[in-house]
Short mmCIF file of C-alpha atoms (C1' of nucleotides) in Angstrom, two decimals:
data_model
loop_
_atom_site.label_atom_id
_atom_site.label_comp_id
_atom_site.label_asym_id
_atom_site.label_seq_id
_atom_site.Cartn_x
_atom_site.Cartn_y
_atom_site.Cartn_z
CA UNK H 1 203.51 48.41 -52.22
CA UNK H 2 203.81 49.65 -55.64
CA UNK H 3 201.24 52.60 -54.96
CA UNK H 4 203.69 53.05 -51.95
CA UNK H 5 206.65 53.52 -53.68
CA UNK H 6 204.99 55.78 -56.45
CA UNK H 7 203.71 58.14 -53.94
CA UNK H 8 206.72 58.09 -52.41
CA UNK H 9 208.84 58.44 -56.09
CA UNK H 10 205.95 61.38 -56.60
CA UNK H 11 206.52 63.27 -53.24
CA UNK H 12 209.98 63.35 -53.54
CA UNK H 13 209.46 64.32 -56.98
CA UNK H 14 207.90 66.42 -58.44
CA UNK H 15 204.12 65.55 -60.44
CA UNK H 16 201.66 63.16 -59.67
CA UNK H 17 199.72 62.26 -61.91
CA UNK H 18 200.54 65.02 -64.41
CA UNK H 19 199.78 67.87 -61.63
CA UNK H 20 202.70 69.89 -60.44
CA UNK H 21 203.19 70.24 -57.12
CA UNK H 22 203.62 73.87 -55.51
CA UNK H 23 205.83 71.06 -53.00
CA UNK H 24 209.25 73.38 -52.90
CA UNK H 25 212.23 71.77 -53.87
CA UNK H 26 214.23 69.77 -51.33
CA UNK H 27 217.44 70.08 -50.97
CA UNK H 28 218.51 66.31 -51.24
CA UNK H 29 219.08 65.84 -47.50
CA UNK H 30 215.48 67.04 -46.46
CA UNK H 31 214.22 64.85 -49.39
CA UNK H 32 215.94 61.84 -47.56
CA UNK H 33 214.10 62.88 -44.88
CA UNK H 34 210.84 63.04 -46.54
CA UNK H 35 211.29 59.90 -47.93
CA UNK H 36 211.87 58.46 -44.73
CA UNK H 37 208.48 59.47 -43.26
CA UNK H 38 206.41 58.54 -46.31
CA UNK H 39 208.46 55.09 -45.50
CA UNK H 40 207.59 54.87 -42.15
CA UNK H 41 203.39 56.42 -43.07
CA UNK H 42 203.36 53.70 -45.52
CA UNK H 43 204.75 51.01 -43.28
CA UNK H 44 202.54 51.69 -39.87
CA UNK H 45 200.00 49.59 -40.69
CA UNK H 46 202.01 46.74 -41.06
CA UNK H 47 203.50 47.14 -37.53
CA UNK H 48 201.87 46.22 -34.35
CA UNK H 49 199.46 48.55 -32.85
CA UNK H 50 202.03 49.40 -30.18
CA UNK H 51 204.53 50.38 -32.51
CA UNK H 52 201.89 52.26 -34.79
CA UNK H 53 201.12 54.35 -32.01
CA UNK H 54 204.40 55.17 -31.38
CA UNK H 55 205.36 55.84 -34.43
CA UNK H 56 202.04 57.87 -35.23
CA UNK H 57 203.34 59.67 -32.19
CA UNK H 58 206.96 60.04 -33.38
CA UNK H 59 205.45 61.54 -36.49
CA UNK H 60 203.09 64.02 -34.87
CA UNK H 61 206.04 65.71 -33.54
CA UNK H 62 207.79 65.77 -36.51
CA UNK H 63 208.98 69.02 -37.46
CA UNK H 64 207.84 68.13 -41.09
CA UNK H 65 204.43 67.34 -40.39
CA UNK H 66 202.64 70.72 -41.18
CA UNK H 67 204.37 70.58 -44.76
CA UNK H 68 203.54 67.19 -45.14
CA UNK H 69 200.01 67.56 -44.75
CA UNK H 70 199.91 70.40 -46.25
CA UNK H 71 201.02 68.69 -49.52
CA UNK H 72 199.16 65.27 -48.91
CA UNK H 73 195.66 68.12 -48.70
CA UNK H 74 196.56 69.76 -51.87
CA UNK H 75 196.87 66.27 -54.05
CA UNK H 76 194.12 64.71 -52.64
CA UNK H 77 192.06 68.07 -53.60
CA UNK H 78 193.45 67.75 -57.24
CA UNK H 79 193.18 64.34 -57.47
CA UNK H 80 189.60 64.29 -56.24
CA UNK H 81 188.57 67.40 -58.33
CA UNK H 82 187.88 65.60 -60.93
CA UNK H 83 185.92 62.70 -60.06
CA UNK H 84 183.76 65.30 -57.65
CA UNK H 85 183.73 68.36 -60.16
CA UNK H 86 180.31 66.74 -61.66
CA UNK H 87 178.75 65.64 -58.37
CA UNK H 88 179.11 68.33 -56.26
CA UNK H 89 176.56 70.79 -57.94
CA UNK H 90 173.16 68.76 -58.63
CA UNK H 91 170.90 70.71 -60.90
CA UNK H 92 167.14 71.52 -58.57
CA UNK H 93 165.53 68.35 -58.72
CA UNK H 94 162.40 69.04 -60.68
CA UNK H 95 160.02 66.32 -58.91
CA UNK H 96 161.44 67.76 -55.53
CA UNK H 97 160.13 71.02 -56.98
CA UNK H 98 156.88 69.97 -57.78
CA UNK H 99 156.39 67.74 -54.43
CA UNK H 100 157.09 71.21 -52.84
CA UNK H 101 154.83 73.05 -54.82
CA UNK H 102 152.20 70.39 -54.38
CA UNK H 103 152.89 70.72 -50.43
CA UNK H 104 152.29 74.38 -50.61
CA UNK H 105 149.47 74.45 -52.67
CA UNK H 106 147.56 71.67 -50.07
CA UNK H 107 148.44 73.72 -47.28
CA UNK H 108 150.91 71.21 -46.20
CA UNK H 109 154.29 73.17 -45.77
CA UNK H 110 154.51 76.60 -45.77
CA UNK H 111 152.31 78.69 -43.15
CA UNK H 112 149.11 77.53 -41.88
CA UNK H 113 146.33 78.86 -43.44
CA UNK H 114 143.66 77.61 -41.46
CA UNK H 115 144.44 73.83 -42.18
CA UNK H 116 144.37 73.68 -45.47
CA UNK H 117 140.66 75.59 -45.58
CA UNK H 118 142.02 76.70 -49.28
CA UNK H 119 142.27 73.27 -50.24
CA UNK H 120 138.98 72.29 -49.03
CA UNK H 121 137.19 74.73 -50.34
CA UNK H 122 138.68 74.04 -54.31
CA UNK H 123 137.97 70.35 -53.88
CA UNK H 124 134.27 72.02 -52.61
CA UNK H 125 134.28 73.62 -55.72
CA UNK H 126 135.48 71.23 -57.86
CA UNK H 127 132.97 68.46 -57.02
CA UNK H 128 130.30 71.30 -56.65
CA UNK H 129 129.73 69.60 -52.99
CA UNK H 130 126.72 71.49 -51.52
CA UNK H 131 127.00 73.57 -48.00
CA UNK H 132 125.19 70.43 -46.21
CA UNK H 133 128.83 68.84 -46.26
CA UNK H 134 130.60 70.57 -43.48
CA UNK H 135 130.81 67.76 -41.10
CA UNK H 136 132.95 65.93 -44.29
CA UNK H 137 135.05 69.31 -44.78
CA UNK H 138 135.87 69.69 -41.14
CA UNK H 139 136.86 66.02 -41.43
CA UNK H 140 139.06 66.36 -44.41
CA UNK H 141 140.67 69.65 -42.46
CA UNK H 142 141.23 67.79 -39.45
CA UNK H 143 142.84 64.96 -41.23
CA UNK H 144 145.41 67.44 -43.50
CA UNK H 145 145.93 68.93 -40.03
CA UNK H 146 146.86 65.94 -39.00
CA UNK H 147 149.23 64.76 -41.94
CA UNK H 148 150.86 68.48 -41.33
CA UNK H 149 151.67 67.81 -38.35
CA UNK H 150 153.74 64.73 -39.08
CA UNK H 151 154.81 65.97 -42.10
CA UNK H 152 156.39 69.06 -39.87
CA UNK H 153 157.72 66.34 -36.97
CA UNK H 154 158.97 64.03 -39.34
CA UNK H 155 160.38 67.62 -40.88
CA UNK H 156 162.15 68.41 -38.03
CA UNK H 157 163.47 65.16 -36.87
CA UNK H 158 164.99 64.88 -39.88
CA UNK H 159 166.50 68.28 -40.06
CA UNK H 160 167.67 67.74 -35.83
CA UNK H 161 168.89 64.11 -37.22
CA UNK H 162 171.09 65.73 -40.14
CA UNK H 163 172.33 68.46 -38.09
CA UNK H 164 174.01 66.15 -35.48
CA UNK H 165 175.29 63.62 -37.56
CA UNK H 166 177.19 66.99 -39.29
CA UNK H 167 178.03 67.86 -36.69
CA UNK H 168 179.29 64.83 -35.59
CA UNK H 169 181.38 63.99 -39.13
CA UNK H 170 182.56 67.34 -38.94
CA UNK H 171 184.00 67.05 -35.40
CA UNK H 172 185.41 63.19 -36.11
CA UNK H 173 187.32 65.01 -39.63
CA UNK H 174 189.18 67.84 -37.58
CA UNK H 175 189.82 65.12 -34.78
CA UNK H 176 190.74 62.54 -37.98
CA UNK H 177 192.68 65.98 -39.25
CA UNK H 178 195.30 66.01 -36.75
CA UNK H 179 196.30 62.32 -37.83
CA UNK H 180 195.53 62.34 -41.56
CA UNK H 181 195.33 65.02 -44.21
CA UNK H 182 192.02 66.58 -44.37
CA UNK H 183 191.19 69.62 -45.75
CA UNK H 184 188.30 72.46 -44.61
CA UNK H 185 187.35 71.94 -48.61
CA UNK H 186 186.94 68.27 -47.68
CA UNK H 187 185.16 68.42 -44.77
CA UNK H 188 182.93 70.57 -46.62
CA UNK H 189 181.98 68.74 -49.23
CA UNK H 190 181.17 65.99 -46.26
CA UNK H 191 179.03 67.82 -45.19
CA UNK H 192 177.47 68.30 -48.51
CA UNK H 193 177.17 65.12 -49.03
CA UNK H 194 175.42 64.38 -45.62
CA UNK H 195 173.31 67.04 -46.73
CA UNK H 196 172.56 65.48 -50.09
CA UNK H 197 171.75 62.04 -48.65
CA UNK H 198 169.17 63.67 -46.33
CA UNK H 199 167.78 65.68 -48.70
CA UNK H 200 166.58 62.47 -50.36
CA UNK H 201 165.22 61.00 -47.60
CA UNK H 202 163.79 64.25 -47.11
CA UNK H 203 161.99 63.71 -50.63
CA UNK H 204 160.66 60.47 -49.66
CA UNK H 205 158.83 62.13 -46.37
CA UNK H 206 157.66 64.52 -49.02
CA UNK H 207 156.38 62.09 -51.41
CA UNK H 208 154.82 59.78 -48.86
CA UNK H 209 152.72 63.05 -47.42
CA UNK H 210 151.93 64.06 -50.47
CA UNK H 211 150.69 60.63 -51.31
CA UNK H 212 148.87 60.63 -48.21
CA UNK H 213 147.36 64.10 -48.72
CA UNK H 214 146.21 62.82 -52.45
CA UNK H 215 144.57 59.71 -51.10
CA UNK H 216 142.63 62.30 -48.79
CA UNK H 217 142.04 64.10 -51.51
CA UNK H 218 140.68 61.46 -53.66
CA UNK H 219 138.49 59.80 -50.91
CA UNK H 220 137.00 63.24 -50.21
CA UNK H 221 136.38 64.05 -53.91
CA UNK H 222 135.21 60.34 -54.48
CA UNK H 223 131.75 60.96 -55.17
CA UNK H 224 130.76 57.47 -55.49
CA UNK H 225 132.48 56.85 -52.37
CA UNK H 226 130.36 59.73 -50.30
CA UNK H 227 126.75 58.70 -52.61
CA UNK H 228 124.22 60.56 -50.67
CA UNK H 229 120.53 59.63 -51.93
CA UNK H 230 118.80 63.50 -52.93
CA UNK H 231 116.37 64.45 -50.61
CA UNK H 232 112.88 63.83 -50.60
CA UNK H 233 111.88 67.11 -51.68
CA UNK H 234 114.38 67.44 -54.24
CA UNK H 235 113.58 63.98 -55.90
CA UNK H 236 109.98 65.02 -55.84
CA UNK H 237 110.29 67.87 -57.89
CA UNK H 238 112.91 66.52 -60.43
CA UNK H 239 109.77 63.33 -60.47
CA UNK H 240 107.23 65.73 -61.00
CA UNK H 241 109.25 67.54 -64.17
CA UNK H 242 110.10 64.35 -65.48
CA UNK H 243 106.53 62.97 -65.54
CA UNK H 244 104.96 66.39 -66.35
CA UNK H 245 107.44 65.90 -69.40
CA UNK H 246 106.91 62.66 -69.85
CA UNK H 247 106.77 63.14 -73.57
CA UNK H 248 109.90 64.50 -74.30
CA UNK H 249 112.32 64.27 -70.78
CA UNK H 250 115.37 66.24 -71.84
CA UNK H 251 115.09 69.36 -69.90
CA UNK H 252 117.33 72.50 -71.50
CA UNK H 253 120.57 73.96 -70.22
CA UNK H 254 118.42 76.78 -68.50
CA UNK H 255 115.94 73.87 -66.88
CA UNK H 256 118.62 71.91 -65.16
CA UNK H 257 119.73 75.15 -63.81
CA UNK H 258 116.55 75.79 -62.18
CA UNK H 259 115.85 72.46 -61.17
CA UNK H 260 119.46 72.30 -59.69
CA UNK H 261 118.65 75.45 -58.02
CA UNK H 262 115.49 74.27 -56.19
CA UNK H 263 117.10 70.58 -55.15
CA UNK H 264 119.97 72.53 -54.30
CA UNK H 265 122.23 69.78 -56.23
CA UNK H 266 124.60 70.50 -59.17
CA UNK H 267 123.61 70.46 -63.14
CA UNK H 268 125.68 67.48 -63.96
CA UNK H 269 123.67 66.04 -60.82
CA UNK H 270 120.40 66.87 -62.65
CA UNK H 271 121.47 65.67 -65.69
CA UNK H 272 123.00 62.32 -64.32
CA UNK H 273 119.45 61.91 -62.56
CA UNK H 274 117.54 62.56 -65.66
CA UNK H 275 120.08 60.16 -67.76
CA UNK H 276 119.73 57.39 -64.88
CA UNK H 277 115.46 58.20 -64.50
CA UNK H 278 114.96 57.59 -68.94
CA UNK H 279 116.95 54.72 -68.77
CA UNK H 280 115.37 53.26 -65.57
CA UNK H 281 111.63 54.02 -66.94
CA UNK H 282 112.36 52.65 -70.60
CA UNK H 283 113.31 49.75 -68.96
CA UNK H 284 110.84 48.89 -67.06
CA UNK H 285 107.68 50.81 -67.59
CA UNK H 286 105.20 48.68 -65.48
CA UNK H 287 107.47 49.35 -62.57
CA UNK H 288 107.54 53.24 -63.00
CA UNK H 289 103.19 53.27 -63.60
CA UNK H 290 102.49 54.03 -60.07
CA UNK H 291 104.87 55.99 -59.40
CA UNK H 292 103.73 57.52 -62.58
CA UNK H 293 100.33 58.39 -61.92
CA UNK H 294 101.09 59.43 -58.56
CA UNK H 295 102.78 62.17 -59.96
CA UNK H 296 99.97 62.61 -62.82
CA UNK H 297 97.52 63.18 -60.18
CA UNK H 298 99.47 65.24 -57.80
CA UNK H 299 100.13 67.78 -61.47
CA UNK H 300 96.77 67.44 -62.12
CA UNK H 301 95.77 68.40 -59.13
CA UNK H 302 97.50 71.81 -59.20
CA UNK H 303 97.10 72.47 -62.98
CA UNK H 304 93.37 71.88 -61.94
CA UNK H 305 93.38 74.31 -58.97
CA UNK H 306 95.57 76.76 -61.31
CA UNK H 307 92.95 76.54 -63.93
CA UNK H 308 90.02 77.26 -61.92
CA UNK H 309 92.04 80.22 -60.60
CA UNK H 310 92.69 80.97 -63.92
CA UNK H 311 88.99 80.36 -65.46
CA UNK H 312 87.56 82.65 -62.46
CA UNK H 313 90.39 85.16 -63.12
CA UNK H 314 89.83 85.85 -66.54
CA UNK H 315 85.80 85.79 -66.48
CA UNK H 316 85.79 88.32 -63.75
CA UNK H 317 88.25 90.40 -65.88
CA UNK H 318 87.48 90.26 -69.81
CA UNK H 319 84.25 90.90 -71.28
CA UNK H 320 82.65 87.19 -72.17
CA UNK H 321 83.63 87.40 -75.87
CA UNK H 322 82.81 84.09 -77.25
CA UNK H 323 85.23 85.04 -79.54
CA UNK H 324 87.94 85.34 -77.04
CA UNK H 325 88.98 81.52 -77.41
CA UNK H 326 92.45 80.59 -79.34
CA UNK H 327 94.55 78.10 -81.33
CA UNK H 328 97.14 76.09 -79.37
CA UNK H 329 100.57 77.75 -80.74
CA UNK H 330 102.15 74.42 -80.87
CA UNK H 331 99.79 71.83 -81.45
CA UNK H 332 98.98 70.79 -84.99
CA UNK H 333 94.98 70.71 -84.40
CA UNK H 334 91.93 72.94 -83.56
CA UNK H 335 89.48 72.53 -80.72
CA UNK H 336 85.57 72.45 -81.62
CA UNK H 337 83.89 71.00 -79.06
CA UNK H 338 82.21 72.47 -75.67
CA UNK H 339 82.83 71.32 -72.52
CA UNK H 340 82.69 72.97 -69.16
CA UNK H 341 85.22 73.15 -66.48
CA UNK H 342 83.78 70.41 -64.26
CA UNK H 343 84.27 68.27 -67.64
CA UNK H 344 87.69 69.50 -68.24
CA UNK H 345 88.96 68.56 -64.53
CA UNK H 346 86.78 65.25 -64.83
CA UNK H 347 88.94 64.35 -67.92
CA UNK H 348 92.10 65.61 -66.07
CA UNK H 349 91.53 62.42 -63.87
CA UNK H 350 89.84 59.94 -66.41
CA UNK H 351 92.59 60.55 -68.69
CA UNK H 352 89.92 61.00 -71.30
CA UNK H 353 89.65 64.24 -73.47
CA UNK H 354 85.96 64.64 -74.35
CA UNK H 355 85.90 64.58 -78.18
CA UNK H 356 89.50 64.96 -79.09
CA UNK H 357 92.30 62.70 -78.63
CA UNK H 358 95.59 63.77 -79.94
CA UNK H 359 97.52 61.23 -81.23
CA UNK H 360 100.41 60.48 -80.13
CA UNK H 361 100.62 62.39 -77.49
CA UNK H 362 98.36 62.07 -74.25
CA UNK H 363 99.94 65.08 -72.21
CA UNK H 364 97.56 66.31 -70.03
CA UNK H 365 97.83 69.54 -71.81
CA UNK H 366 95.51 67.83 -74.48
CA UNK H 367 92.87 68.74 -71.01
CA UNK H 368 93.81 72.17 -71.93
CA UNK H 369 92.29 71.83 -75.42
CA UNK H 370 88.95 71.08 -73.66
CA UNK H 371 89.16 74.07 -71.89
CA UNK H 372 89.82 76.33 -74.83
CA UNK H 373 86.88 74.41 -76.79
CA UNK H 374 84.59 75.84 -74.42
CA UNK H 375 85.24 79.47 -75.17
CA UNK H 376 85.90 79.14 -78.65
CA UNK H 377 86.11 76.91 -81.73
CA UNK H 378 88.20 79.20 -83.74
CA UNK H 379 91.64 80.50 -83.64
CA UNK H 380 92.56 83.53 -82.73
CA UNK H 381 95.66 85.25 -84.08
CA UNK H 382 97.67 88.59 -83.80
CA UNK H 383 96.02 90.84 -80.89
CA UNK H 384 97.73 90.14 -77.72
CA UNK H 385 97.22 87.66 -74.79
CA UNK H 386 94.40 85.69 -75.45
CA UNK H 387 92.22 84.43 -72.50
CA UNK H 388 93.24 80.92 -73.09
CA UNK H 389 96.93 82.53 -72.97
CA UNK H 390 95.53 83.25 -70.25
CA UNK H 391 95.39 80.27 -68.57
CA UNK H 392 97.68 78.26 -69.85
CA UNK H 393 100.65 81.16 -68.46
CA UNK H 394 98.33 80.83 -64.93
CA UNK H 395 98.96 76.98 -65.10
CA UNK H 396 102.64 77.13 -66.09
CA UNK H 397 103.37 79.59 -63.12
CA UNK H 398 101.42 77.12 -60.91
CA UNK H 399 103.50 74.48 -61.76
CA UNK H 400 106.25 76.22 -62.26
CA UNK H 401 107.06 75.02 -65.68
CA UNK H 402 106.01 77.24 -68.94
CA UNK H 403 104.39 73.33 -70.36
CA UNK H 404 104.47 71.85 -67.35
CA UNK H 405 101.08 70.13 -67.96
CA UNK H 406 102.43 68.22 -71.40
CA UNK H 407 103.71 64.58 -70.84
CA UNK H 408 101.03 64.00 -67.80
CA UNK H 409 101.45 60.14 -67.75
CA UNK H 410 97.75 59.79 -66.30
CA UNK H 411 96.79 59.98 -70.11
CA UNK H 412 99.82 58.64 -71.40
CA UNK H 413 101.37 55.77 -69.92
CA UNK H 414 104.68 56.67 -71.46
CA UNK H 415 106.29 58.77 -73.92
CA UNK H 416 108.33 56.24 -75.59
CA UNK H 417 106.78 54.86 -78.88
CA UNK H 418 107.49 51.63 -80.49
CA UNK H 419 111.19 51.99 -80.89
CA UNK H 420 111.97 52.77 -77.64
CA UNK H 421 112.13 56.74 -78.43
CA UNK H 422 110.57 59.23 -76.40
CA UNK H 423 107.51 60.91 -78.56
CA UNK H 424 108.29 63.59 -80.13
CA UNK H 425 112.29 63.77 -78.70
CA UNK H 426 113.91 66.20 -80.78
CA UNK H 427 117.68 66.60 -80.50
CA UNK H 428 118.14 66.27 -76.85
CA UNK H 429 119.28 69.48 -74.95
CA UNK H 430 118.70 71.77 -77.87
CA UNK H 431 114.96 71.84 -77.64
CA UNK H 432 113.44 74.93 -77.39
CA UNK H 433 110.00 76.05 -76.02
CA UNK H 434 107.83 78.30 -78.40
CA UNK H 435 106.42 80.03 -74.89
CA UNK H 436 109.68 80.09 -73.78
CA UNK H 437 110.42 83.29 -71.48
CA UNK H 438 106.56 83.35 -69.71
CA UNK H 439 108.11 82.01 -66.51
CA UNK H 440 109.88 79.36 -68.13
CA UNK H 441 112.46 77.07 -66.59
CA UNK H 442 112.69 74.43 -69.53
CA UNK H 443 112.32 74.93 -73.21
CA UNK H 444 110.45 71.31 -74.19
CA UNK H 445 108.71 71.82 -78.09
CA UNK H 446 108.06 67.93 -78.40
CA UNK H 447 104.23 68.59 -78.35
"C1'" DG U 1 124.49 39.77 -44.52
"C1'" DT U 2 121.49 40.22 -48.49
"C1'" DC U 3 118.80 42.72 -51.60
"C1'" DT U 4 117.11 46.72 -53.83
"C1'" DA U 5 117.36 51.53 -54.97
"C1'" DT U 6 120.01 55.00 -56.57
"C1'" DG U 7 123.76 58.32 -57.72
"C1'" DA U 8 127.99 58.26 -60.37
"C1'" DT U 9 131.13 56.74 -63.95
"C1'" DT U 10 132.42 54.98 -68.32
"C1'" DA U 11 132.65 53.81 -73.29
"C1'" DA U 12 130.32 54.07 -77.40
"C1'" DC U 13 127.50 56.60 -80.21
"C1'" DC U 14 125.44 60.50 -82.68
"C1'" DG E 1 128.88 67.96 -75.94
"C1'" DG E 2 124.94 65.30 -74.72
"C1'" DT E 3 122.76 60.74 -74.50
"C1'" DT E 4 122.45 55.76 -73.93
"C1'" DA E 5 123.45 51.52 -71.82
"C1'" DA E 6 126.14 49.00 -68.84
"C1'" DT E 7 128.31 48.97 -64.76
"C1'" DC E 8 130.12 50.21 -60.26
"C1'" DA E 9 129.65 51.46 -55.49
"C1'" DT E 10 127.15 52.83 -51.78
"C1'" DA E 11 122.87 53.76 -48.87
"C1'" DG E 12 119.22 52.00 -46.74
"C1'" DA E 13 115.64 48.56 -45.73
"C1'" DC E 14 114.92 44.02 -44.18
#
DNA sequence: GTCTATGATTAACC
DNA sequence: GGTTAATCATAGAC
């Protein structure tokens, strides 16, 4: 009753709270009269509900009403200025920013481009996911087409939802307007603050899809989710480089390219298989034997064909020089013994090497060295291609490797000496070849 | 469902 | 930055 009373004292007055009022001064009888409506606004709610509505009725038709309003709008604007001054403009939230950003950049809200096809293809990228994967890219589409289209129901429902309930406020204030003082400023910032409330639950819809469209996203980029075992082919030929490279089984930068090439897998696949096959082999050697000499025999087997080629090639097209034979570039020994070809490709698959025996080492390159003994004993330096060049570039193209003969585990059961270490193993992935560039796909120098 | 093989990931190391 | 060694997680065989 207090409150009443200083209202009252105010109205018929002149400040509230400090504020002057642009109320024009009363003469003293039309202030009585003031002060008897305030009495009788401040008093209804004690009265019956008859009576209230009677009186609410009486006062309706009061000639002073319009005034009255007028002046109960303006204080509650400057009394409520204040408290609303630092509410009613909200900076841009910055995680509603991003979650829009986010939702454009997935494809989510803004215009379709087919179904987030932009996304798909940098996740492709990023995971370096192979062309084979289309049935899992028109799944991933199909399900961000999917969370789209709830995202853009839930969108609208929400955006129908906060248009009728302004609606609706907006039609109880100027119904509540007639009765009370309410102000078009007031019902405005209402409606802002409908607006505002939405807006948040508006961010939640946003978060949640783009938490769904991340968990998508993860479960489609989860490699170890999606493990597919390489094919045959392409674990054949990263088996036969490691075992033709037994010796030293680091290929170079410019060999996992090419080997990534011909699986048609990714580098970082190469080198995970490589990283995975040493580990898996030191471990357990005895396990790895046949698979081993498999692979030893199935080298040997070309290198043999590609050396016969070779032999034939160069006898039919250089004068039989005796001289014509040569030093191994990069091995640290000399061959002096004869043997013939039928000796050489015996040895290939007896794993023995006629005289020599390189220590150390039993690549089936060391075969080679039998081979060159038969031309020649002595080295032969300077003057071009040598016939046992020759050969040994016929054998690399066969293979397809520039050494790919060095490391044959038929000779060698493993590279690894005592300590675990491969033979030889320089600094892995900074190995270079000496023949490097003759067809060359890996740049091995352990031998 | 269990077991093995295998591709991927991670921390530590050089 | 690449490798090792341990580990995880899944595929595939049984």
């Amino acid at each position: 009753m207090e409150d009443q009373t200083h209202l009252m004292q105010t109205l018929g007055g002149v400040t509230l709270a400090g504020h002057p009022l642009s109320l024009p001064a009363p003469h003293d009888g039309k202030q009585q009269d003031i002060g008897d409506i305030l009495q009788q606004i401040m008093t209804i709610t004690d009265q019956s509900l008859d009576e209230a509505q009677a009186k609410k009725h009486g006062l309706n038709c009061h000639r002073m009403k319009p005034a009255l309003f007028s002046v109960l709008c303006e204080i509650k604007e400057k009394t409520g200025l204040s408290m609303r001054s630092s509410q009613d403009e909200e900076p841009t939230d910055p995680q509603l920013m991003r979650l829009d950003n986010m939702l454009l950049a997935e494809g989510v809200s803004g215009p379709e481009k087919g179904s987030g096809a932009a996304a798909v293809a940098a996740a492709t990228a990023a995971v370096g996911v192979g062309a084979d994967n289309s049935i899992e890219h028109s799944d991933y589409r199909a399900k961000l087409s999917q969370i789209r289209q709830i995202y853009h129901t839930e969108l609208e429902k929400y955006e129908q939802a906060c248009n009728e309930f302004t609606t609706h406020v907006m039609n109880l204030l100027r119904e509540q307007s007639r009765t009370r003082p309410i102000s078009p400023k007031e019902i405005e910032r209402m409606v802002n603050i409908i607006h505002r409330k939405f807006s948040s639950i508006q961010m939640q819809l946003k978060q949640s899809t783009c938490e769904a469209v991340m968990i998508l996203r993860s479960r489609f980029l989860d490699a170890r989710r999606k493990r597919r075992n390489f094919s045959k082919q392409a674990t054949e030929i990263l088996n036969e480089y490691f075992y033709s490279h037994l010796s030293n089984p680091y290929p170079s930068e410019e060999a996992k390219e090419e080997l990534a090439k011909k699986c048609a897998i990714t580098v970082s696949q190469v080198s995970n298989w490589f990283g995975n096959k040493r580990i898996r082999y030191k471990k357990n050697i005895g396990k790895f034997q046949e698979e081993a000499n498999l692979y030893a025999a199935k080298t040997a087997v070309t290198a043999a064909q590609a050396v016969a080629a070779a032999v034939q090639n160069s006898q039919n097209n250089s004068p039989a020089t005796p001289s014509s034979g040569f030093q191994m570039k990069d091995e640290e020994f000399q061959l002096d013994a004869a043997e013939d070809k039928n000796n050489l490709l015996n040895n290939m698959f007896t794993g023995t090497s006629g005289s020599h025996s390189l220590p150390g080492s039993g690549d089936l390159f060391m075969s080679m060295s039998s081979l060159n003994g038969s031309y020649q004993s002595n080295q032969v330096t300077g003057a071009g291609q040598t016939q046992g060049d020759s050969i040994r570039h016929a054998i690399g193209q066969s293979l397809g490797y520039s050494d790919g003969l060095r490391g044959n585990p038929l000779y060698s059961p493993h590279g690894l000496n005592g300590n675990g270490v491969w033979h030889d193993a320089v600094t892995p992935s900074s190995v270079t070849s000496p023949i490097e560039g003759t067809n060359s796909i890996h740049s091995d120098t352990s031998n």
